[in-house]
Amino acid sequence: MTPTPLLETRNLTVRFGGVTAVNTVNFSLKEQELRCLIGPNGAGKSTFFKLLTGQLPPTEGHVHLRGQDISGAMPHQISRLGVGIKTQVPNVFNAMTVEENLWIAARRNHLPKFSTDLAEKIMVQLRLTGIAKREVGQLSHGQRQWVEIGTVLAGEPDLILLDEPAAGMTHDEVERTAELILEINKKRALIVVEHDMQFIKMIAKTVTVLHQGAVLIEDDVRTVLQDKRVQDVYLGKGLAA
Amino acid sequence: MPNMNGMKIALIGSAIAALGVITAPLYVDLFQLMQLTVFAAMAILALSLGFIWGYGGILCFGQTSFFGLGAYAYAIAAINYGDSTPALVIAIIVPVIFAALLGYFMIYGGISDVYLGVITLTVSLILLNLVNSTAGDFYKIGNARLGGFNGIPGVPTINMPGDSSYILSPEQAWVLTGLALIAVYLGLRALIASTFGRIIIAIRENETRAALLGYDPRVYKLLTFMIGGAVAGFAGALYVNWGAFVSPTIFALGLSAQIIIWVIIGGRGTLIGPIIGCLLVQWMVTEIGAQQTLDANFILGAVLIGFVLLVPKGIAPTIRDLVASRLQRNKSATAIEDVKP
């Protein structure tokens, strides 16, 4: 008997009017697994994340977290079950300082004193200590992404969803992000959506490719990147050659 | 985590203000004291909107609903009990229950911010018409006749707790109202500095993020709305106590609009701002009312437009930013000197 997967979707589907954004996706993730999710623009990656976190209710199908059906649950309920997400456009508390952002996230599960310590520890890990007292609204896009990743970590989830964590980052920052993801993966499961193939190569083991809302292929990173169909849909026909 | 420096300043400022309130009867004549009393009651009303709008991000256009309900609840209870102490408690409970019901349907129903404003405004007008049409002997609660558009005259004013024959003098009522304003200010201040306060600010900043971190925004918004209702109801009770009279005009559009103007002029996102805005506007309206050349509403409108165009943040935040940038400049100036060999 196989152990219960951490996350499992069965025939997950969402339609907006006539458009099927996510189409009968059957997806499974083991405890502490690191999965990369790729696919061209409009493949349904961010929508898939919204379904997993309760920001959108599915039209059909189910999402199971450790065997528990969470389809249609509210975002805060799913978050309390141990799912954290960094969204594509940073969702942070702009008028608050970096340390307050992390403190609020930690405070959900911990007492004030412990939350302060946890926020401090994460700021050291993410190298945010220098800007701890700055208002997040005044920071650069890259820094705001780090702050958002920090708030996700401060919630101590078992499953972390990262939607384009390397977007808009410099080469050094991208490398640092890759290191960080591998470090986080020692304890927690992750699903990472990314466009940057260099970045995917740095971190990926198993890759799932979404295309027009459906799973195109799911395999080892090398096999996937050499797959002719993936090259076609991802780079556009002709460019792949 | 919350900034304790600001709390210290608030405490010192409040202590000085409290001293001023207590000694005011020594050097202010009775007429002005009465005026200050109604200003202070209104300032508490301003605080209630300043709190839910500035910190909770809920723009309630009908804060007068809770103010008026508190006022009527106080009047009816005071007439029936002949004692102001239970009446004051009821004046807070009734608006809180009303805010809980109204807030539940709006917030859990997922009504957007704009419609929340429209609905609250409409509710205050419904209450206005409802209470307006309660003239006649038929409409009474216990011994209290609601009186329709005539209102309820001769409401018993506040007495010493436990001794309903000892009615507070106007001077004592002023001290009570003034200290109540300071107490409400400090109470809200402490609330904002608490975890609850941090969370409602976080929800104001980004509701999606707060939910994704596991906070249910609806619970926090509803609680914020209810606290605002409680404070407004308390203000209503103090207001009735000032004039010993309440009429349906308390629910009218004019006051609803004025509360918003106080908060805009004084500054959103602060607590001292709404107090300043309220006192300033009321003082101005009274001064203009004393002369016959210009219409008070005309001047008020002009001042509001001036503020929105020139000082969009309001008085308190603008002053705070000025002081902060001055301090910043001094700090960076010394930093440069430090670099010198």
Coordinates of C-alpha atoms in Angstrom, one line a residue:
Chain A
M1 CA 0.0 0.0 0.0
T2 CA 1.4 3.4 -1.0
P3 CA 1.5 6.1 1.7
T4 CA -1.1 8.8 1.5
P5 CA 0.3 11.6 -0.7
L6 CA 0.7 15.1 0.9
L7 CA -1.3 16.6 -1.9
E8 CA -3.5 15.0 -4.5
T9 CA -5.9 16.4 -7.1
R10 CA -8.5 14.3 -8.8
N11 CA -10.0 15.5 -12.1
L12 CA -9.5 19.1 -11.0
T13 CA -11.2 21.4 -13.4
V14 CA -12.2 25.1 -13.5
R15 CA -14.0 26.9 -16.2
F16 CA -14.5 30.6 -16.7
G17 CA -17.4 30.9 -19.1
G18 CA -16.3 29.0 -22.1
V19 CA -12.7 28.8 -21.2
T20 CA -11.4 25.8 -19.3
A21 CA -8.4 27.2 -17.4
V22 CA -7.6 23.9 -15.6
N23 CA -8.7 20.7 -17.3
T24 CA -9.1 17.4 -15.4
V25 CA -5.7 17.6 -13.7
N26 CA -4.6 14.6 -11.7
F27 CA -1.6 15.6 -9.7
S28 CA 0.1 14.0 -6.8
L29 CA 2.9 15.2 -4.5
K30 CA 4.7 13.2 -1.8
E31 CA 5.7 14.5 1.6
Q32 CA 8.9 16.6 1.3
E33 CA 8.9 16.4 -2.4
L34 CA 10.2 19.2 -4.6
R35 CA 8.2 19.6 -7.8
C36 CA 8.7 22.1 -10.6
L37 CA 5.6 23.1 -12.6
I38 CA 6.3 24.7 -16.0
G39 CA 4.3 25.6 -19.0
P40 CA 3.8 28.5 -21.4
N41 CA 1.8 31.6 -20.5
G42 CA -1.8 30.8 -20.0
A43 CA -1.1 27.2 -19.3
G44 CA -3.1 27.5 -16.0
K45 CA -0.2 27.3 -13.5
S46 CA -1.3 30.3 -11.4
T47 CA -4.9 29.2 -11.7
F48 CA -3.9 25.8 -10.5
F49 CA -2.3 27.4 -7.4
K50 CA -5.4 29.4 -6.8
L51 CA -7.4 26.2 -6.7
L52 CA -5.0 24.6 -4.3
T53 CA -5.1 27.5 -1.9
G54 CA -8.8 28.1 -2.0
Q55 CA -8.6 31.5 -3.8
L56 CA -10.9 29.9 -6.5
P57 CA -13.4 27.1 -6.0
P58 CA -13.1 24.3 -8.5
T59 CA -15.9 23.7 -11.1
E60 CA -15.3 20.0 -10.9
G61 CA -12.9 17.6 -9.2
H62 CA -11.3 17.5 -5.8
V63 CA -8.2 18.6 -3.9
H64 CA -7.0 16.3 -1.1
L65 CA -4.4 17.3 1.5
R66 CA -3.1 14.2 3.4
G67 CA -6.3 12.5 2.4
Q68 CA -8.6 15.3 3.6
D69 CA -10.8 16.9 1.0
I70 CA -10.1 20.6 0.9
S71 CA -11.9 21.5 -2.4
G72 CA -14.0 24.6 -1.9
A73 CA -12.5 25.5 1.6
M74 CA -11.6 29.1 2.3
P75 CA -8.0 30.3 1.9
H76 CA -7.5 30.8 5.7
Q77 CA -8.7 27.3 6.4
I78 CA -6.3 25.8 3.9
S79 CA -3.5 27.9 5.2
R80 CA -4.1 26.6 8.7
L81 CA -3.7 23.0 7.4
G82 CA -0.2 23.9 6.4
V83 CA -0.2 25.3 2.9
G84 CA 1.7 28.5 2.2
I85 CA 1.9 30.4 -1.1
K86 CA 4.1 33.1 -2.6
T87 CA 1.9 34.6 -5.3
Q88 CA 3.0 35.8 -8.7
V89 CA 2.5 39.5 -7.9
P90 CA 3.8 40.0 -4.4
N91 CA 1.1 40.1 -1.8
V92 CA 2.6 41.8 1.2
F93 CA 1.5 44.3 3.9
N94 CA 2.9 47.5 2.3
A95 CA 2.5 50.0 5.1
M96 CA 4.2 47.7 7.6
T97 CA 7.9 47.1 8.1
V98 CA 9.6 43.9 7.0
E99 CA 9.8 42.6 10.6
E100 CA 6.1 43.3 11.2
N101 CA 5.2 41.4 8.0
L102 CA 7.0 38.4 9.3
W103 CA 5.8 38.8 12.8
I104 CA 2.2 38.8 11.7
A105 CA 2.8 35.6 9.8
A106 CA 4.5 33.9 12.7
R107 CA 1.9 35.2 15.3
R108 CA -0.8 33.0 13.7
N109 CA 0.7 30.0 15.4
H110 CA 2.9 31.4 18.1
L111 CA 2.9 33.7 21.1
P112 CA 4.3 37.2 20.6
K113 CA 7.8 36.6 22.1
F114 CA 8.4 33.4 20.0
S115 CA 7.0 35.2 16.9
T116 CA 9.6 38.0 17.3
D117 CA 12.4 35.4 17.6
L118 CA 11.1 33.4 14.6
A119 CA 10.8 36.6 12.5
E120 CA 14.4 37.4 13.5
K121 CA 15.6 34.0 12.5
I122 CA 13.9 34.1 9.1
M123 CA 15.3 37.6 8.4
V124 CA 18.8 36.3 9.1
Q125 CA 18.1 33.3 6.8
L126 CA 16.8 35.5 4.0
R127 CA 19.4 38.3 4.6
L128 CA 16.7 40.8 5.4
T129 CA 18.1 42.0 8.7
G130 CA 19.5 45.2 7.1
I131 CA 16.1 46.3 6.0
A132 CA 14.1 45.0 9.0
K133 CA 12.7 48.5 9.9
R134 CA 11.9 49.6 6.3
E135 CA 8.4 49.8 5.1
V136 CA 7.8 47.0 2.6
G137 CA 5.9 49.4 0.2
Q138 CA 9.2 51.3 -0.4
L139 CA 11.3 48.2 -1.3
S140 CA 12.2 46.9 -4.8
H141 CA 10.3 44.1 -6.5
G142 CA 13.0 41.6 -5.7
Q143 CA 13.1 42.5 -2.0
R144 CA 9.3 42.4 -1.7
Q145 CA 9.5 38.9 -3.1
W146 CA 11.9 37.9 -0.4
V147 CA 9.7 39.5 2.2
E148 CA 6.7 37.5 0.9
I149 CA 8.8 34.3 0.9
G150 CA 9.7 35.2 4.5
T151 CA 6.0 35.5 5.5
V152 CA 5.4 32.1 4.0
L153 CA 8.2 30.6 5.9
A154 CA 7.1 32.3 9.1
G155 CA 3.8 30.4 8.8
E156 CA 5.8 27.1 8.9
P157 CA 3.8 25.3 6.3
D158 CA 4.4 21.7 5.3
L159 CA 3.7 22.6 1.7
I160 CA 5.0 25.7 0.0
L161 CA 3.8 26.9 -3.4
L162 CA 6.1 29.4 -5.1
D163 CA 4.8 31.2 -8.1
E164 CA 7.7 32.6 -10.1
P165 CA 10.1 33.1 -7.2
A166 CA 13.0 34.1 -9.5
A167 CA 11.1 36.7 -11.7
G168 CA 12.8 40.1 -11.9
M169 CA 15.9 38.9 -9.9
T170 CA 19.5 39.4 -10.8
H171 CA 21.7 36.4 -11.6
D172 CA 23.2 36.3 -8.1
E173 CA 19.7 36.6 -6.5
V174 CA 18.5 33.7 -8.7
E175 CA 21.4 31.5 -7.5
R176 CA 20.6 32.5 -3.9
T177 CA 16.9 31.7 -4.5
A178 CA 17.8 28.2 -5.8
E179 CA 20.1 27.5 -2.8
L180 CA 17.3 28.7 -0.5
I181 CA 14.7 26.4 -2.1
L182 CA 16.9 23.4 -1.7
E183 CA 17.5 24.4 1.9
I184 CA 13.7 24.7 2.6
N185 CA 13.2 21.4 0.8
K186 CA 15.1 19.6 3.6
K187 CA 12.1 20.0 5.8
R188 CA 9.1 20.9 3.6
A189 CA 7.5 20.0 0.3
L190 CA 7.5 22.6 -2.5
I191 CA 5.9 23.2 -5.8
V192 CA 7.7 25.8 -7.8
V193 CA 6.3 27.6 -10.9
E194 CA 9.0 29.1 -13.0
H195 CA 9.8 30.3 -16.5
D196 CA 13.6 30.5 -16.2
M197 CA 15.0 27.2 -17.5
Q198 CA 18.4 27.8 -16.0
F199 CA 16.7 28.1 -12.7
I200 CA 14.7 25.0 -13.2
K201 CA 17.9 23.0 -14.0
M202 CA 19.4 24.2 -10.8
I203 CA 16.7 22.8 -8.5
A204 CA 14.5 20.4 -10.4
K205 CA 14.1 16.6 -9.9
T206 CA 10.7 15.9 -11.2
V207 CA 8.9 18.3 -13.5
T208 CA 5.3 18.6 -14.5
V209 CA 4.4 20.4 -17.7
L210 CA 1.0 22.1 -18.0
H211 CA -0.3 23.0 -21.4
Q212 CA -3.8 24.5 -22.0
G213 CA -4.8 23.6 -18.6
A214 CA -3.9 19.9 -18.8
V215 CA -0.9 17.9 -17.8
L216 CA 1.2 17.3 -20.9
I217 CA 4.0 15.3 -19.3
E218 CA 5.4 14.5 -15.9
D219 CA 8.9 13.0 -15.6
D220 CA 12.5 13.5 -14.6
V221 CA 13.8 17.0 -15.5
R222 CA 16.2 15.8 -18.2
T223 CA 13.6 13.6 -19.9
V224 CA 11.1 16.5 -19.8
L225 CA 13.4 19.1 -21.2
Q226 CA 14.5 16.9 -24.1
D227 CA 10.9 16.0 -24.9
K228 CA 10.0 17.2 -28.4
R229 CA 6.4 18.1 -27.4
V230 CA 7.6 20.2 -24.5
Q231 CA 10.0 22.1 -26.7
D232 CA 7.2 22.7 -29.1
V233 CA 4.7 24.1 -26.7
Y234 CA 7.1 25.9 -24.5
L235 CA 9.3 27.6 -27.1
G236 CA 6.9 27.7 -29.9
K237 CA 7.3 25.5 -32.9
G238 CA 10.4 26.3 -35.0
L239 CA 12.2 28.0 -32.2
A240 CA 13.0 24.7 -30.5
A241 CA 15.2 23.5 -33.3
Chain B
M1 CA 7.0 44.3 17.9
P2 CA 4.6 47.3 18.0
N3 CA 6.3 50.7 18.5
M4 CA 6.3 51.5 22.2
N5 CA 7.7 55.0 21.7
G6 CA 4.5 56.3 20.2
M7 CA 2.5 54.8 23.1
K8 CA 4.7 56.7 25.6
I9 CA 4.1 60.0 23.8
A10 CA 0.3 59.2 23.8
L11 CA 0.4 58.5 27.5
I12 CA 2.2 61.7 28.4
G13 CA 0.0 63.7 26.1
S14 CA -3.1 62.2 27.6
A15 CA -1.9 62.9 31.2
I16 CA -1.5 66.6 30.2
A17 CA -4.9 66.6 28.5
A18 CA -6.5 65.0 31.5
L19 CA -5.0 67.7 33.8
G20 CA -6.4 70.3 31.4
V21 CA -9.9 68.7 31.5
I22 CA -10.0 68.6 35.2
T23 CA -8.8 72.2 35.8
A24 CA -10.8 73.7 32.9
P25 CA -13.8 74.7 35.1
L26 CA -11.5 77.0 37.0
Y27 CA -10.8 79.3 34.1
V28 CA -13.5 78.6 31.5
D29 CA -17.0 80.0 31.9
L30 CA -20.0 77.7 32.0
F31 CA -21.3 78.5 28.5
Q32 CA -18.0 77.6 26.9
L33 CA -17.7 74.5 29.1
M34 CA -21.0 73.3 27.8
Q35 CA -19.8 73.8 24.3
L36 CA -16.6 71.9 25.1
T37 CA -18.7 69.0 26.5
V38 CA -20.6 68.5 23.2
F39 CA -17.3 68.9 21.3
A40 CA -15.8 66.1 23.3
A41 CA -18.8 63.8 22.8
M42 CA -18.6 64.4 19.1
A43 CA -14.9 63.8 19.2
I44 CA -15.6 60.3 20.6
L45 CA -17.9 59.7 17.6
A46 CA -15.1 60.9 15.3
L47 CA -12.8 58.4 17.0
S48 CA -15.2 55.6 16.2
L49 CA -15.1 56.3 12.5
G50 CA -11.3 57.0 12.7
F51 CA -10.8 53.6 14.1
I52 CA -12.9 51.5 11.7
W53 CA -12.0 53.5 8.6
G54 CA -8.4 54.4 9.3
Y55 CA -7.4 51.1 10.8
G56 CA -10.0 48.5 9.7
G57 CA -10.3 50.0 6.2
I58 CA -14.1 50.0 6.6
L59 CA -15.7 53.2 5.2
C60 CA -19.0 53.4 7.1
F61 CA -21.2 56.2 5.8
G62 CA -23.7 55.6 8.5
Q63 CA -21.8 55.8 11.8
T64 CA -24.7 58.0 13.0
S65 CA -26.8 54.8 13.1
F66 CA -24.9 53.6 16.1
F67 CA -24.6 57.1 17.6
G68 CA -28.3 57.6 17.3
L69 CA -29.1 54.1 18.6
G70 CA -26.8 54.7 21.6
A71 CA -28.5 58.0 22.2
Y72 CA -32.0 56.6 22.1
A73 CA -31.1 53.5 24.1
Y74 CA -29.7 55.8 26.8
A75 CA -32.7 58.0 26.8
I76 CA -35.2 55.2 27.0
A77 CA -33.3 53.2 29.6
A78 CA -32.6 56.3 31.7
I79 CA -36.3 57.2 31.8
N80 CA -37.3 53.7 32.7
Y81 CA -34.6 53.0 35.3
G82 CA -34.4 56.5 36.6
D83 CA -30.7 55.8 36.9
S84 CA -28.0 56.5 34.3
T85 CA -25.6 53.7 35.1
P86 CA -27.5 50.8 33.5
A87 CA -28.6 53.2 30.8
L88 CA -24.9 53.8 29.8
V89 CA -24.3 50.1 29.6
I90 CA -27.4 49.6 27.4
A91 CA -26.4 52.5 25.2
I92 CA -23.3 50.5 24.3
I93 CA -24.9 47.0 24.1
V94 CA -27.7 48.0 21.7
P95 CA -25.5 49.5 19.0
V96 CA -23.0 46.6 19.3
I97 CA -25.8 44.1 18.7
F98 CA -27.1 46.1 15.8
A99 CA -23.5 46.4 14.4
A100 CA -23.0 42.6 14.8
L101 CA -26.2 41.9 12.8
L102 CA -25.7 44.5 10.1
G103 CA -22.0 43.7 9.9
Y104 CA -22.5 40.0 9.7
F105 CA -24.7 40.2 6.7
M106 CA -22.5 42.8 4.9
I107 CA -19.1 41.2 5.7
Y108 CA -20.0 37.5 5.5
G109 CA -22.1 38.2 2.5
G110 CA -19.0 39.5 0.7
I111 CA -20.3 43.0 0.0
S112 CA -17.6 45.2 -1.5
D113 CA -16.3 48.3 0.2
V114 CA -18.4 50.7 -1.9
Y115 CA -21.7 48.9 -1.3
L116 CA -20.9 48.7 2.4
G117 CA -20.8 52.5 2.4
V118 CA -24.1 52.7 0.5
I119 CA -25.8 50.2 2.7
T120 CA -24.7 51.8 6.0
L121 CA -25.8 55.2 4.7
T122 CA -29.2 53.8 3.7
V123 CA -29.6 52.1 7.1
S124 CA -29.1 55.4 8.9
L125 CA -31.8 57.0 6.7
I126 CA -34.1 54.1 7.4
L127 CA -33.6 54.6 11.1
L128 CA -34.3 58.3 10.7
N129 CA -37.6 57.6 9.0
L130 CA -38.5 54.9 11.4
V131 CA -38.0 56.9 14.5
N132 CA -39.6 59.9 12.8
S133 CA -42.8 58.1 12.5
T134 CA -43.2 57.0 16.1
A135 CA -45.2 60.0 17.2
G136 CA -48.2 59.4 19.5
D137 CA -49.0 57.5 22.7
F138 CA -48.9 54.2 20.9
Y139 CA -45.2 54.2 20.5
K140 CA -43.6 53.8 23.9
I141 CA -41.1 51.5 25.5
G142 CA -41.9 51.2 29.2
N143 CA -42.4 54.7 30.5
A144 CA -40.5 56.3 27.6
R145 CA -42.6 57.8 24.8
L146 CA -40.5 57.8 21.6
G147 CA -42.2 61.0 20.5
G148 CA -41.5 60.7 16.7
F149 CA -40.1 63.8 15.1
N150 CA -40.5 65.7 18.4
G151 CA -37.9 63.5 20.0
I152 CA -37.6 62.7 23.7
P153 CA -37.3 65.7 26.0
G154 CA -36.2 65.7 29.7
V155 CA -33.9 62.8 29.5
P156 CA -32.4 62.2 33.0
T157 CA -28.7 63.2 32.9
I158 CA -25.9 61.2 34.3
N159 CA -25.9 60.6 38.1
M160 CA -23.3 59.2 40.4
P161 CA -23.2 55.4 40.1
G162 CA -25.3 54.0 42.9
D163 CA -26.9 57.2 43.9
S164 CA -29.6 58.3 41.4
S165 CA -30.4 61.4 43.4
Y166 CA -26.9 62.9 43.0
I167 CA -27.1 64.4 39.5
L168 CA -23.8 65.5 38.0
S169 CA -23.4 69.3 37.6
P170 CA -22.5 70.7 34.2
E171 CA -18.9 71.1 35.4
Q172 CA -18.8 67.5 36.5
A173 CA -20.5 66.3 33.3
W174 CA -17.7 68.1 31.4
V175 CA -15.0 66.4 33.3
L176 CA -16.7 63.1 32.8
T177 CA -17.0 63.6 29.0
G178 CA -13.5 65.0 28.6
L179 CA -12.0 62.1 30.5
A180 CA -14.1 59.7 28.6
L181 CA -12.7 61.0 25.3
I182 CA -9.1 60.5 26.7
A183 CA -10.0 57.0 27.9
V184 CA -11.5 56.0 24.6
Y185 CA -8.5 57.4 22.8
L186 CA -6.0 55.5 25.0
G187 CA -8.2 52.3 24.8
L188 CA -8.2 52.3 21.0
R189 CA -4.5 53.2 21.0
A190 CA -3.7 50.1 23.2
L191 CA -6.0 48.0 20.9
I192 CA -4.1 49.1 17.8
A193 CA -0.8 48.2 19.5
S194 CA -2.1 44.8 20.4
T195 CA -1.9 41.7 18.2
F196 CA -5.6 42.3 17.2
G197 CA -4.7 45.8 16.1
R198 CA -1.7 44.6 14.1
I199 CA -3.9 42.0 12.4
I200 CA -6.7 44.4 11.4
I201 CA -4.0 46.7 9.9
A202 CA -2.5 43.8 8.0
I203 CA -6.0 43.0 6.7
R204 CA -6.5 46.6 5.6
E205 CA -3.2 46.5 3.8
N206 CA -3.7 43.2 2.0
E207 CA -6.7 41.0 2.7
T208 CA -5.6 38.2 0.4
R209 CA -2.2 37.9 2.1
A210 CA -3.8 37.9 5.6
A211 CA -6.2 35.1 4.5
L212 CA -3.3 33.1 2.9
L213 CA -1.5 33.3 6.2
G214 CA -4.5 31.8 8.0
Y215 CA -6.3 34.8 9.3
D216 CA -10.1 34.9 8.6
P217 CA -10.5 38.5 7.5
R218 CA -14.3 38.4 8.1
V219 CA -14.0 37.7 11.8
Y220 CA -11.6 40.6 12.3
K221 CA -13.6 43.0 10.1
L222 CA -16.8 42.2 12.0
L223 CA -15.1 42.7 15.4
T224 CA -13.7 46.0 14.2
F225 CA -17.1 47.1 13.0
M226 CA -18.7 46.2 16.4
I227 CA -16.0 48.0 18.3
G228 CA -16.8 51.1 16.2
G229 CA -20.5 50.6 17.0
A230 CA -19.8 50.5 20.7
V231 CA -17.7 53.6 20.7
A232 CA -20.3 55.5 18.6
G233 CA -23.1 54.4 20.9
F234 CA -21.2 55.5 24.0
A235 CA -20.7 58.9 22.3
G236 CA -24.4 59.0 21.6
A237 CA -25.2 58.5 25.3
L238 CA -22.8 61.3 26.3
Y239 CA -24.4 63.5 23.6
V240 CA -27.9 63.0 25.0
N241 CA -26.6 63.6 28.5
W242 CA -25.3 67.0 27.3
G243 CA -28.7 68.3 26.0
A244 CA -31.1 66.1 28.0
F245 CA -32.8 65.7 24.7
V246 CA -32.7 63.5 21.7
S247 CA -34.6 63.7 18.4
P248 CA -34.5 61.7 15.1
T249 CA -32.3 64.4 13.4
I250 CA -29.4 62.6 15.2
F251 CA -29.7 60.0 12.3
A252 CA -29.8 62.7 9.6
L253 CA -27.5 62.9 6.6
G254 CA -25.8 66.1 7.7
L255 CA -24.1 64.5 10.7
S256 CA -23.1 61.4 8.8
A257 CA -21.3 63.6 6.3
Q258 CA -19.7 65.7 9.0
I259 CA -18.1 62.7 10.7
I260 CA -16.4 61.8 7.5
I261 CA -15.2 65.4 7.0
W262 CA -13.7 65.4 10.5
V263 CA -11.8 62.3 9.8
I264 CA -10.6 63.5 6.3
I265 CA -9.5 66.8 7.7
G266 CA -7.8 65.4 10.8
G267 CA -6.2 62.6 9.0
R268 CA -7.0 58.9 8.4
G269 CA -4.8 56.2 9.9
T270 CA -4.3 58.2 13.1
L271 CA -6.4 58.5 16.2
I272 CA -5.4 62.0 17.2
G273 CA -6.3 63.2 13.7
P274 CA -10.1 62.6 13.9
I275 CA -10.2 64.3 17.3
I276 CA -8.3 67.4 16.0
G277 CA -10.5 67.4 12.8
C278 CA -13.7 67.2 14.9
L279 CA -12.8 69.9 17.4
L280 CA -11.5 72.2 14.6
V281 CA -14.5 71.9 12.4
Q282 CA -17.0 72.2 15.2
W283 CA -15.2 75.3 16.6
M284 CA -15.2 76.8 13.1
V285 CA -18.9 76.1 12.5
T286 CA -19.7 77.7 15.9
E287 CA -17.6 80.8 15.1
I288 CA -19.1 81.2 11.7
G289 CA -22.6 80.6 13.2
A290 CA -22.0 83.6 15.5
Q291 CA -21.7 86.0 12.5
Q292 CA -24.4 86.5 9.9
T293 CA -22.5 87.2 6.7
L294 CA -21.4 83.7 5.5
D295 CA -23.2 80.4 5.5
A296 CA -21.4 77.8 7.7
N297 CA -22.0 74.9 5.3
F298 CA -20.6 76.9 2.4
I299 CA -17.4 77.6 4.4
L300 CA -17.2 73.9 5.5
G301 CA -17.4 72.7 1.9
A302 CA -14.7 75.1 0.9
V303 CA -12.5 74.0 3.7
L304 CA -13.1 70.3 2.8
I305 CA -12.2 70.9 -0.9
G306 CA -9.1 72.8 0.2
F307 CA -8.0 70.0 2.4
V308 CA -8.6 67.3 -0.2
L309 CA -6.6 69.2 -2.7
L310 CA -3.8 70.6 -0.6
V311 CA -3.5 68.4 2.5
P312 CA -4.9 65.1 1.2
K313 CA -3.5 63.1 4.1
G314 CA -5.1 65.3 6.7
I315 CA -3.6 67.4 9.5
A316 CA -2.1 64.8 11.8
P317 CA -0.3 62.5 9.3
T318 CA 1.1 65.6 7.5
I319 CA 2.6 67.0 10.7
R320 CA 3.9 63.5 11.6
D321 CA 5.6 63.1 8.2
L322 CA 7.1 66.6 8.5
V323 CA 8.6 65.8 11.9
A324 CA 9.8 62.4 10.7
S325 CA 11.6 63.9 7.6
R326 CA 13.1 66.6 9.8
L327 CA 14.5 64.0 12.2
Q328 CA 15.7 61.9 9.2
R329 CA 17.6 64.8 7.8
N330 CA 19.2 65.5 11.2
K331 CA 20.2 61.9 11.4
S332 CA 21.7 61.7 8.0
A333 CA 23.5 65.0 8.6
T334 CA 25.3 63.6 11.6
A335 CA 26.0 60.4 9.7
I336 CA 27.9 62.4 7.1
E337 CA 29.9 64.1 9.8
D338 CA 30.8 60.8 11.4
V339 CA 32.5 59.7 8.2
K340 CA 35.0 62.6 8.4
P341 CA 38.4 61.5 9.6

